Every structure is written in C-alpha cells, then in structure tokens.
XYZ file of C-alpha atoms in Angstrom:
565
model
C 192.546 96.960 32.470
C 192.342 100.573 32.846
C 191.359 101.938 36.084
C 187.931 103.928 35.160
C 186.405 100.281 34.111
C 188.113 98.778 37.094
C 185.776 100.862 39.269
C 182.650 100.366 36.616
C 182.919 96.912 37.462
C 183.549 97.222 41.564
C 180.355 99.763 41.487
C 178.402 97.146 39.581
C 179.463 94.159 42.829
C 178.001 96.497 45.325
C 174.725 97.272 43.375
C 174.175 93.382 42.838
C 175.055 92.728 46.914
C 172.587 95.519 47.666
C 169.855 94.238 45.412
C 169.820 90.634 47.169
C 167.447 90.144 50.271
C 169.011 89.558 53.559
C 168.176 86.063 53.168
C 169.548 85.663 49.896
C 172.929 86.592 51.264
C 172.569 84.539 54.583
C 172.042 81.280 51.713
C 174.759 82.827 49.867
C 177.106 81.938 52.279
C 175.763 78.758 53.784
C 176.599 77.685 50.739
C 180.153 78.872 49.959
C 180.996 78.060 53.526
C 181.461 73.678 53.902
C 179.407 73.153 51.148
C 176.136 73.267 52.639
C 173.074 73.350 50.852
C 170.353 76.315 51.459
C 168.111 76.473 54.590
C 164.743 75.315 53.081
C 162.698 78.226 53.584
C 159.368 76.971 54.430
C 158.917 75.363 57.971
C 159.502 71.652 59.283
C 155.745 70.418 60.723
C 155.293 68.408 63.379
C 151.528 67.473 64.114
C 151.261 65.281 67.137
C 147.762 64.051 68.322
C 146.708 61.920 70.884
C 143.954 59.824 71.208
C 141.168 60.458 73.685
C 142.905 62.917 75.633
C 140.396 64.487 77.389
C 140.000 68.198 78.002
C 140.963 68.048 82.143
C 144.184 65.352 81.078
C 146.832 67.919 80.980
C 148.732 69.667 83.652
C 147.496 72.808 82.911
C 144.467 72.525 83.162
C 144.931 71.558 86.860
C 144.770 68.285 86.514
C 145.945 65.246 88.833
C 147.932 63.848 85.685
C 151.396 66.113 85.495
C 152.762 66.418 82.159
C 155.580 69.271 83.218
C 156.945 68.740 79.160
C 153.115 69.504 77.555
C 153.133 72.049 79.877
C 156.369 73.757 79.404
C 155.700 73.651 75.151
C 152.207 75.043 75.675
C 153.526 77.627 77.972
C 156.434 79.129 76.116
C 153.930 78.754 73.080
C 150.180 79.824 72.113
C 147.450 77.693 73.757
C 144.351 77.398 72.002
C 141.272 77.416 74.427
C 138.530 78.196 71.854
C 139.783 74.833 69.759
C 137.071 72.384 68.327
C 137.727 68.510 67.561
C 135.326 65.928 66.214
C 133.951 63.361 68.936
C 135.353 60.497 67.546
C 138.273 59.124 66.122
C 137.806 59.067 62.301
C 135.810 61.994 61.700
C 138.559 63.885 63.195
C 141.448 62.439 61.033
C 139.292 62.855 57.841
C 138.937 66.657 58.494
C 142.653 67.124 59.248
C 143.765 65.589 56.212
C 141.102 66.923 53.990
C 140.227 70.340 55.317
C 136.218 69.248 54.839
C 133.894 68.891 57.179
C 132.021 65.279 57.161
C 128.943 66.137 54.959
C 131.785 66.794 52.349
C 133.062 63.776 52.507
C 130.320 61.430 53.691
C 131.827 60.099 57.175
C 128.973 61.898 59.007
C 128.262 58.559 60.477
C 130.109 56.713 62.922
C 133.657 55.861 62.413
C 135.458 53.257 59.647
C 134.982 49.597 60.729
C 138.178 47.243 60.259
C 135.642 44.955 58.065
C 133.845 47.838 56.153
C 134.886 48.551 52.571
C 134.930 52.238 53.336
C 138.570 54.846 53.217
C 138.978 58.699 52.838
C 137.382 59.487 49.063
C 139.937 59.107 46.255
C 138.479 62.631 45.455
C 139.958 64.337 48.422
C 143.255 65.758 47.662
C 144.853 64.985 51.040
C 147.325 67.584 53.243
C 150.400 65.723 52.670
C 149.802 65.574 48.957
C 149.570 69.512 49.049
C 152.624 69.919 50.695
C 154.091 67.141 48.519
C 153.444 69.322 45.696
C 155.184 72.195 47.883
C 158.748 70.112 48.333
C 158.185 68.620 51.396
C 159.074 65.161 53.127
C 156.201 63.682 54.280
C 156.354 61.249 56.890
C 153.074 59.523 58.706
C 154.145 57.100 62.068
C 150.646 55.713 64.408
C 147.330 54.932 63.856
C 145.212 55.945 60.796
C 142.019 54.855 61.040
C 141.092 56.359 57.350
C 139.994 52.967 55.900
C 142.240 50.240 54.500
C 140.263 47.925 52.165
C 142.372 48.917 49.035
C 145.696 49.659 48.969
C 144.658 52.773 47.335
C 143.438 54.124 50.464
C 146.382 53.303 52.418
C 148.648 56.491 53.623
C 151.618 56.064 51.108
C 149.166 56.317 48.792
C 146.964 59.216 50.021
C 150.513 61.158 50.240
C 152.707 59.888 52.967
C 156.296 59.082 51.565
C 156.719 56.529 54.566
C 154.129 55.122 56.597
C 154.877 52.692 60.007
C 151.817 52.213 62.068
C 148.020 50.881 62.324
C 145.194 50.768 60.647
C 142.680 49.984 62.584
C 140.788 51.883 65.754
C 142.454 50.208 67.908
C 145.593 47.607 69.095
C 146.776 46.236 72.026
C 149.892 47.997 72.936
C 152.469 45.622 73.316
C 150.884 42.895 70.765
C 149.596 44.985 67.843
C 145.987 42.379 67.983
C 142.979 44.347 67.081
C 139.636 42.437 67.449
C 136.299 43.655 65.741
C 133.933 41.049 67.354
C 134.240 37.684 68.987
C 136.818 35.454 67.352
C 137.443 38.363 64.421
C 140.924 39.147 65.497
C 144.247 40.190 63.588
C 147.330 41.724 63.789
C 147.835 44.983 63.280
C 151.560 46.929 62.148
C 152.732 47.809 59.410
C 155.940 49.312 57.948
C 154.915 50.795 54.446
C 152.670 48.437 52.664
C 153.770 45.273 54.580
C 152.605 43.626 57.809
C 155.487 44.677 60.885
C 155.584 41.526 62.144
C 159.034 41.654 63.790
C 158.372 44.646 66.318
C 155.870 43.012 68.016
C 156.374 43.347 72.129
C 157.487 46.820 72.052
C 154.950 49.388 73.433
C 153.697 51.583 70.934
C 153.853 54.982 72.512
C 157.866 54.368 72.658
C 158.202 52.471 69.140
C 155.842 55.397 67.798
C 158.784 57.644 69.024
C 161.890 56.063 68.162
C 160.574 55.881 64.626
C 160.316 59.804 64.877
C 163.499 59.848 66.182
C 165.155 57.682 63.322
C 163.489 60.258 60.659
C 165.058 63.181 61.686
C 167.922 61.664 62.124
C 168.095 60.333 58.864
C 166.932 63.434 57.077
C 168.635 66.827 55.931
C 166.461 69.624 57.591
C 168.685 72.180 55.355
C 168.028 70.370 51.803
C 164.381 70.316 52.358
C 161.088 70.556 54.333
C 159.721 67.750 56.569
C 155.998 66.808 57.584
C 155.461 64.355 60.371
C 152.100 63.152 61.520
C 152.722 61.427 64.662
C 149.307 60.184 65.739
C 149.320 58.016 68.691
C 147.097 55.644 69.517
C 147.630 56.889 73.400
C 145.157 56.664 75.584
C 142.638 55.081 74.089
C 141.637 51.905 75.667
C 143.068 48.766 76.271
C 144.688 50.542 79.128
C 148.632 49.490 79.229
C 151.919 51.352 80.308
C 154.640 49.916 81.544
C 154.825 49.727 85.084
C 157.432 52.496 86.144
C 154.841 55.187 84.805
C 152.156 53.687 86.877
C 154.140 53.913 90.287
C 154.192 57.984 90.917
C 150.562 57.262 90.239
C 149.749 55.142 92.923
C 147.781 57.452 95.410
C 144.876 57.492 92.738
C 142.198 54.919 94.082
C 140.542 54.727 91.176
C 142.527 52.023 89.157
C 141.329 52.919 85.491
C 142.444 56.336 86.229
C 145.683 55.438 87.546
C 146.488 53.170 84.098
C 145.419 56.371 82.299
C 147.449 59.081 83.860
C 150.679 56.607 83.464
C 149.765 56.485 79.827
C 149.388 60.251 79.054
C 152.882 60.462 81.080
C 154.643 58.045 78.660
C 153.239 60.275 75.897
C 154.834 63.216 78.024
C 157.677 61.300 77.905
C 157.599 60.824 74.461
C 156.889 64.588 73.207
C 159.948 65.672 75.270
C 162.661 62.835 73.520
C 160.913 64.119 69.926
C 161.570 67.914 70.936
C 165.392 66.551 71.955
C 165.399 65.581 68.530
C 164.299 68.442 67.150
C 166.800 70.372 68.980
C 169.632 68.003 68.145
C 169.407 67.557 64.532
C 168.692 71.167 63.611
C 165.280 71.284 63.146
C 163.675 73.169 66.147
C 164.853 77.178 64.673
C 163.240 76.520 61.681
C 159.840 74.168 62.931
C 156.325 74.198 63.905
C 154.837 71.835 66.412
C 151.188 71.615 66.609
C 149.750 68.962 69.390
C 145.776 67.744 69.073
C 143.739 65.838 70.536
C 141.234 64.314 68.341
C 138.221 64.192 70.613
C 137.122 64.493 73.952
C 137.639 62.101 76.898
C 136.335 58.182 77.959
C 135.212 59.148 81.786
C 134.515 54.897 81.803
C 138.039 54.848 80.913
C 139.728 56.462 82.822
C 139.657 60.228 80.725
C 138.229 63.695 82.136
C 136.829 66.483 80.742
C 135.857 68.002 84.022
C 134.071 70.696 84.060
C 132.702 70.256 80.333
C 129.817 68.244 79.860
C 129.518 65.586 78.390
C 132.218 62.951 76.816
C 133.674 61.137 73.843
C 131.090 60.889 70.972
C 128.963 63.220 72.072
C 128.627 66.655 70.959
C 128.791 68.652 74.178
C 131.441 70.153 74.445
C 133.304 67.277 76.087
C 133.107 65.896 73.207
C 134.122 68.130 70.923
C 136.319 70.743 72.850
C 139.667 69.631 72.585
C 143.578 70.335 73.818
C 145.630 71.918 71.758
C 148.435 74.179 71.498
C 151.340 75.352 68.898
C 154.893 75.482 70.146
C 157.379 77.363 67.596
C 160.100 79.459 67.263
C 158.346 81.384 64.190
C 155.670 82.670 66.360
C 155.247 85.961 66.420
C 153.754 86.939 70.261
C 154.429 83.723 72.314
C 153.278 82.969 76.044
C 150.195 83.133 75.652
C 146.367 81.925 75.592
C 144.192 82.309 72.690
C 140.599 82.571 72.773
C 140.628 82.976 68.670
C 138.126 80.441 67.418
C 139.575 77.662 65.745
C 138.377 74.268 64.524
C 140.668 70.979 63.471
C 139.912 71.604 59.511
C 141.253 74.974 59.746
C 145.295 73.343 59.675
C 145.242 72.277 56.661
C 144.721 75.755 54.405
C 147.006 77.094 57.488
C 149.496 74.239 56.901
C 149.820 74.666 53.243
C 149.517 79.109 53.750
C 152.918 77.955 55.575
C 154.571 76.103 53.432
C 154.042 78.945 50.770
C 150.797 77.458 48.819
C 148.532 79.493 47.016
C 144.503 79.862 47.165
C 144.267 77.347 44.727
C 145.798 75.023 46.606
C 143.134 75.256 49.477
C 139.939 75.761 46.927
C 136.836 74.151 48.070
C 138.119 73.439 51.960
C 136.128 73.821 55.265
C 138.608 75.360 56.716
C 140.524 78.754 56.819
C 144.084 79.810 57.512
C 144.362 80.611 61.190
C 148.132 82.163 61.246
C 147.520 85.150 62.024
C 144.881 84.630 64.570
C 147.252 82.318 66.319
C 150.912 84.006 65.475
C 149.946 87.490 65.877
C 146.746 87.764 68.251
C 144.385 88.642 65.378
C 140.712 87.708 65.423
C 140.044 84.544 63.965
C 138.793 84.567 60.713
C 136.333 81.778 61.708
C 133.220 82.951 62.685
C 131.140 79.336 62.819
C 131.643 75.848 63.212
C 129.300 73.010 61.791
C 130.056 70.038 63.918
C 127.868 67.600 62.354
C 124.958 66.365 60.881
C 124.381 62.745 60.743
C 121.140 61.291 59.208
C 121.633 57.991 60.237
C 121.991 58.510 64.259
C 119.044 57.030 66.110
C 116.736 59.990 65.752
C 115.378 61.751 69.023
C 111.607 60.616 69.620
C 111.107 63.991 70.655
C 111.658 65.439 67.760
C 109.816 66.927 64.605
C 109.812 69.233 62.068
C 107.304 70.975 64.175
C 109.623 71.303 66.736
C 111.684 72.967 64.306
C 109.534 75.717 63.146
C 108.898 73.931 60.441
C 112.704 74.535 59.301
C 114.216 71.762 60.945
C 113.340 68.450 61.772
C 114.878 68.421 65.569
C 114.865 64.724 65.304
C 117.350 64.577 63.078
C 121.168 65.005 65.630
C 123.002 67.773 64.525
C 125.020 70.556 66.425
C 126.422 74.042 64.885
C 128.421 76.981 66.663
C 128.031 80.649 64.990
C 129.654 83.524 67.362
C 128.676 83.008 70.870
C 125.984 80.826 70.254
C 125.649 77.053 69.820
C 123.020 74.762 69.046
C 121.755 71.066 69.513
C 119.307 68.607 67.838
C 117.961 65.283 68.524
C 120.132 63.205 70.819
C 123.294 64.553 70.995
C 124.542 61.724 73.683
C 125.649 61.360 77.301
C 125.118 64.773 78.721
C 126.108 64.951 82.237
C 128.932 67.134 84.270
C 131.289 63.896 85.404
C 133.771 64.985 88.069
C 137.353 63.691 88.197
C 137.151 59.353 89.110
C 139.197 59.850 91.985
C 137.832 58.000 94.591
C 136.428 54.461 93.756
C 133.168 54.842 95.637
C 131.678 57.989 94.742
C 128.792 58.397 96.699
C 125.644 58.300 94.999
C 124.098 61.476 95.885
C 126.998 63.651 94.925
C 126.793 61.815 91.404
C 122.468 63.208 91.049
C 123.924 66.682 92.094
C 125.492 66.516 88.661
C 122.920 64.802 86.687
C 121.069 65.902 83.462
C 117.328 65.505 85.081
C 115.546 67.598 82.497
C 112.714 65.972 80.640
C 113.583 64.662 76.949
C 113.881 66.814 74.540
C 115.448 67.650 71.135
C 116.671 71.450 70.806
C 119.283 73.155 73.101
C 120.711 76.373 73.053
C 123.968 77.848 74.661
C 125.872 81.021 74.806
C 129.293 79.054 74.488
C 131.286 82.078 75.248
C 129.231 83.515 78.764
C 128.460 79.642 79.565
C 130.961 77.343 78.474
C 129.541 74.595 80.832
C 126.248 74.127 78.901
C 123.807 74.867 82.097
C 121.653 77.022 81.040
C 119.743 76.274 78.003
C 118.241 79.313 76.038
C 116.492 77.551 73.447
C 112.856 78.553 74.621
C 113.903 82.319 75.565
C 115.790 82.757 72.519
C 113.574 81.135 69.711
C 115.202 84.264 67.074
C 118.457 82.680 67.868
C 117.126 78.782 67.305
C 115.319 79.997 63.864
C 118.913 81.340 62.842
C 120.919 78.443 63.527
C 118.244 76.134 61.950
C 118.694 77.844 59.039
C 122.024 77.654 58.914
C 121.761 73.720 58.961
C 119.138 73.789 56.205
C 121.827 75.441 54.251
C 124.882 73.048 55.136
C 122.662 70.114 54.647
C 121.783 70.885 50.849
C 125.646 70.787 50.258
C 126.170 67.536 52.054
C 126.698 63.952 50.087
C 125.295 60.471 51.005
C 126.418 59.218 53.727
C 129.248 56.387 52.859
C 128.354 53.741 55.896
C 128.397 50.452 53.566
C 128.060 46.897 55.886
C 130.832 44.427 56.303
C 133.029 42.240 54.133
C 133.316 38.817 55.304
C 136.239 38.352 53.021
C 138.115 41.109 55.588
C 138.478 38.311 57.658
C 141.720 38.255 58.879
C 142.186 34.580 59.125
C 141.852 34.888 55.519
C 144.554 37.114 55.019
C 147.580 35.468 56.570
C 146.415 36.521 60.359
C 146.900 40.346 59.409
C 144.559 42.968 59.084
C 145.514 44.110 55.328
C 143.468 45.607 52.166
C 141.557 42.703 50.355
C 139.658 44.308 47.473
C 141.810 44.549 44.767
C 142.121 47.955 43.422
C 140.604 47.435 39.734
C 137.272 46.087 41.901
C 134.565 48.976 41.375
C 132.735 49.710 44.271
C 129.322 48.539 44.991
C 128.381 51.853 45.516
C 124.452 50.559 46.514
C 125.743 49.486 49.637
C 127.076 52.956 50.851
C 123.100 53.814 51.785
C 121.472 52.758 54.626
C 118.750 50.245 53.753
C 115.324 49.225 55.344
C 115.344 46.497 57.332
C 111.579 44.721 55.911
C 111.964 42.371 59.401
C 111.093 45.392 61.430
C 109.408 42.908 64.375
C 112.800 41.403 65.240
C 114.716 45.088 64.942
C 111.876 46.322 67.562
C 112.996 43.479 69.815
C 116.312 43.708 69.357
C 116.263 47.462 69.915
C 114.482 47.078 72.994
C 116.620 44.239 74.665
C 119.307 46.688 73.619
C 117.547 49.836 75.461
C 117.267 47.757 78.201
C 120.956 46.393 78.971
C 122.098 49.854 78.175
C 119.403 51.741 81.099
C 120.599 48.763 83.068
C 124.386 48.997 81.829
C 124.036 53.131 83.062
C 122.741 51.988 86.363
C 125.492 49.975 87.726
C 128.174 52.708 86.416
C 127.253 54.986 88.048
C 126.833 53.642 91.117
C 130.258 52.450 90.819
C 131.630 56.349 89.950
C-alpha cells in the first residue's frame, strides 16, 4: 500500500475518534474490554414510600424516633421541605402513577374499598408503562391499594413486569389477613397474579426488602434500566415489629408510640440493606432514590406531625405535608434543603424527563418536571397545588354559596395552594396542633392550650410560607385573596369527572374466593357504570338517625381520647 494512502487512512481514524462523544468512547471500550455490554444511559429509580409516616417521624426533624440511615441519605442528598402528599392512602398512589390530580381521575372520594368494584382508570397510561416504553425494568414489591376487582387493574397489568405484594389497605404483618368488616376477612399476598400463600409468618417490612434485594441481584444494571416501587405498608396500623426494634425504645411511656418508632426503625433498617444493594451490585453511580411518604401521620396511632396541624385525612397541612427527599449521585448541588415547591404528581413527567421521554410522553399530566428545581436549585416551576375537591364529603353546615361570594359554595370541602397562599372549604377535618404522645397522661389543660376553639365555620385562609402552622387565619382580612382562590376552584372543578365511589360487591367475599382476597369480575364483564354516582337515599328518617347516633359516639369517641393524650 503506498505510504501517502497509508496516512489518508490513519488521518481518517483520528477524525472518526474525535467525532465520537466522550461517552461514546467510554461504551466503546466497556465493550471491547470482557465483553461487557454498554452502561444504560438513563438512570436506575428507586421510589420508596412509606405509609403514614408522619411529618415529625424522622430524625431530622428532631424527632424521638432515630433513623441515623434516612438521615444520612437525606443529608448527603436534597431534602424537600416545600413537598405536598395526598391525605390518604389511595389518592396518593393514583397521582404518582398517573401524574393527575383526583378530579382527573375520579378518586376524589375516599380511598378503594377491598369489596368495591373500583381500580386506577384503564384510561390512565400509568408511570411504569411510560418508562416501559423507554427500556426500562419495571419492578413493583408492597402494597397497592389501586383497586383489584379485575385482573386488568392489577399492577402487571397497569405496567409492572413483576409484582409481589398486597392489595388491599391494609394486612397484618406477619399473617398477610386483611379484614373489611366483621367476619369479612382474607388473605392477602401475592407473587404476580397468584395468592403467596407460602411466605406467610415473615414480617413484611423485611420480606418487602429481601425481594428488593433478590431483583438487583438478579438483574444486569449495565444491559438496561431498572424501576422499583417499593411501597411499604410501614407504619400504618396494626402496630407490629419484632421485638428487638422495640427494646432501644423502651423509655417512651406511651406504648402506641413505642410500637411505632420500632416500626419506622425496621424501615430504617430496611432502606440501609437496599442502599447495600445498590452499592454492591453496581447500581448506586448510575441511580436515583426518591423516598415519600404518602400522607401525613395517625397521632391515635402512634404518628406525629408536630408542629403541623392537623393529621392523616385531613387537609391541614398534617395531612398533606409530607417527608421526602432524593438521594443520588447525578445530583447536581447536593447537601442541601429545598424550599422549591413540589407536589407528589410532579415525579412522574420528572421520572420519564429522566429516563429521556419526550413532551408527548407527559401530555395531559398534573404534574411538571421538577429536575431542575431539585438538581440544580432552580425555582420550581410549580406555582399551585389543587389538593382536592370532593363532592361527596359530608358538606360543612356552615357553608353556602353565599359564603362564597356567590363563586363558591364553601360547603362543598375543598383546599388549593397558589404562591404563598392557601385556602380551605367546608370541613376540612381534625384541626388541632397535637404535641408528641410522650407521656401517657397528658394533662388535660395543656391539651385546650392547643385546641381549635374557634366557632364553626367553612373558609380559611393561610399564608403557608410566613405561617406554616396554620394560626392565623386571613380569610376575613384578605377577602381579594379568598375571591382569587375561589375562582381558581370554579375553574378546576369544570375539568373534573364523576366521582367513581360505586358500593360493594358481595361476590368479593373472600370466603368465596378460596380464602384470598383476589379479582372476581371477569374482565369481559362491562361495568355498571350507574353505580359509580352517589345515589339518594329515599329512607332519609333512618339516615337522620343513623347520622346522629353516629355524631354522637364520635363527640363521645373525641372525648375520652383526649383525655387519654
């Protein structure tokens, strides 16, 4: 070969190594060197969330519970202190996996009864579908609580390539029974599509984790992306930990407190073995780790959310502030707080952003990409947050569309956040400042010090940002503000759909399905879509007296708790 074309062709070797990206050539020889395949380039996703964590159950938020390994992620991560949950369990799962808020979905009401022939809408593409469609592994391990009456709505349906966990609300820890009324009781685990009877006895928190464990173990983190929902049924009630995690607890006097703290340490415990694993099988350089709760804290149960007001399934904001932080490698400004607004439907257009979607991939959603805002110390691109609107709540007898300036009928419960400012209508629940259960007999008096003893009404107003406590209610100096916000619901509430709240199915039963609570509508059944409304009850005599006898037990019910606290 003569020597001019000898050097055409050496020049032309350097020109192509030039023209590939730094990357390209980092690939380039993963894979000449022991035949390893490329480093997927889009991130492994861990999303952990606990259940009914509440917002004072975490070490660093100076609480009596230590969880040094929560801490230590949060620290050397981002936390998010301006983060916003749903108040109860479902409503919060539907918005992660959808992006929507509840009036786009209709689960505005209430959460999804074992017995109720209700799931996530077969409309709603779902988060792990997305990143299905973007290569990923996707990988669901706890409790769902998304509906289960077809298989259809089951999660290796609704995008999950494996799925080992419950379906119901809620499970007793060690036997997997979930009850849903006297006498309506069934088991409750399952691997895939079939009933788990054969890990029954192992505590949930620490089977929940060793099937983490086994999946990135058993997967290739360089051939291609992974998605893991770990949602853990952790704390919620029945209260149950294994003893050794009660013991360093045993200078709290008050007992329900004591179960609880062991519990949120074995989820401690549990969060530190997954990031091991991480770590170990070459995943952690190259992952994301979000952790959630999904709603605030049971104070009756053990949970604080000291000094927010308020509690689970209410929406003051201990019910709907919420823990969370992101813990990743990838981040660009770590160790640090962040105040950036940010609400539970905003991971899923930030989730897919991530793993290199495109706008059409998050079209229609609630939510918006967050990255930025939490990565680089941006402002959020989140400005307000509708938190609800549910037309079926028992409405507020103190409120009217009068009330509402003829805008809004303040009966109706509702609750929206736009900049600084949030608002309430009709009864937005339990609204009282409920210190730390430390001491069994809390003396009365201290307990009225903290008491809501306004008169009733139906409209608050609060500068979140100069009053995160909720004290001081500006609704009657600011009525410009109240008008606003009003609006603002008027205009969410013409885009909502029907509520989907339909009444039980006896044939749920789960002596009628082999002891096991497990989808019995078959698929090709059309839905009876009639009984997704709310329907007048004609016998409104007995549903006086029965709402009164229930008023009655629950003023009486409030009486003796809180003489106990």
């Amino acid at each position: 070969v003569p020597f001019s074309c000898m050097l055409i062709l050496l020049s032309l070797s350097y020109l192509t190594w030039d023209l590939m990206s730094p990357n390209q050539v980092e690939n380039e020889a993963d894979q000449t060197s022991a035949g390893k395949s490329p480093v997927p380039t889009s991130p492994h996703i861990i999303f952990i969330m606990t259940d009914d964590q509440g917002f004072n159950d975490i070490g660093y938020h100076s609480s009596d519970i230590k969880t040094p390994v929560l801490d230590k992620l949060a620290a050397d991560g981002v936390k998010l202190e301006n983060y916003y949950i749903q108040p109860i369990c479902t409503p919060s799962r539907s918005q992660l996996i959808t992006g929507r808020y509840q009036i786009h979905t209709g689960l505005q009401h209430s959460i999804i009864r074992p017995r109720q022939p209700n799931c996530l809408p077969f409309d709603q593409v779902t988060l792990p579908q997305r990143l299905q469609e973007l290569g990923y592994s996707t990988h669901m391990v706890g409790k769902w609580h998304l509906g289960f009456y077809k298989k259809e709505c089951l999660p290796t349906r609704r995008g999950f390539d494996t799925y080992f966990g419950s379906l119901t609300g809620s499970v007793n820890y060690y036997t997997y029974d979930s009850c849903d009324g006297p006498g309506m009781c069934g088991f409750d685990l399952h691997e895939g599509e079939s009933v788990a009877w054969s890990q029954k006895g192992k505590y949930s928190t620490h089977l929940y984790t060793q099937r983490v464990r086994k999946i990135l173990a058993t997967h290739d983190p360089r051939s291609q992306p992974l998605f893991i929902f770990l949602s853990f049924q952790a704390v919620h009630t029945p209260l149950q930990c294994p003893r050794e995690y009660i013991y360093p607890y045993r200078g709290l006097e008050n007992i329900a407190r004591r179960k609880y703290a062991a519990m949120v340490s074995a989820v401690d415990e549990a969060v530190r073995n997954i990031t091991y694993g991480l770590r170990k099988y070459g995943y952690y350089e190259n992952s994301i780790m979000i952790f959630s709760t999904d709603n605030g804290g049971q104070p009756l149960s053990g949970g604080s959310n000291w000094p927010l007001r308020g509690r689970k399934g209410t929406y003051w904001e201990g019910g709907v502030r919420g823990l969370g932080f992101i813990h990743s490698p990838l981040l660009r400004k770590k160790k640090r707080v962040s105040k950036a607004l940010v609400h539970i439907t905003d991971w899923y257009p930030t989730l897919v952003g991530l793993a290199g979607g495109k706008e059409s991939h998050i079209e229609g959603v609630d939510g918006y990409d967050v990255w930025e805002a939490i990565s680089d110390g941006r402002e959020s691109p989140r400005l307000e947050i509708l938190h609800n609107i549910d037309p079926l709540y028992n409405h507020a007898r103190s409120g009217s569309l009068q009330k509402g300036y003829g805008i809004w009928n303040t009966a109706v419960q509702a609750s929206i956040r736009a900049g600084d400012w949030k608002l309430l209508t009709g009864d937005p629940g339990y609204g009282d400042w409920i210190p730390p259960q430390i001491l069994p007999g809390f003396p009365g008096d201290w307990w009225n010090l903290e008491r809501n003893t306004e008169p009733r009404k139906s409209v608050w107003l609060f500068n979140i940002s100069g009053d995160p406590y909720e004290r001081l209610d500006l609704s009657e100096q600011r009525p410009d503000v109240v008008k606003q916000l009003l609006a603002r619901l008027v205009y969410y509430n013409r885009t909502a759909v029907p509520v989907r709240y339909p009444t039980e199915d006896l044939r749920a039963d789960p002596h009628l399905n082999g002891g096991a609570w497990v989808p019995w509508v078959r698929d090709e059944e059309e839905d009876s879509w009639d009984r997704f409304y709310q329907k007048k009850n004609k016998d409104w005599k007995k549903k006086l007296k029965l709402s009164k006898s229930k008023s009655f037990f629950r003023r009486l019910n409030t009486m003796i708790i809180s003489n106990r606290i």
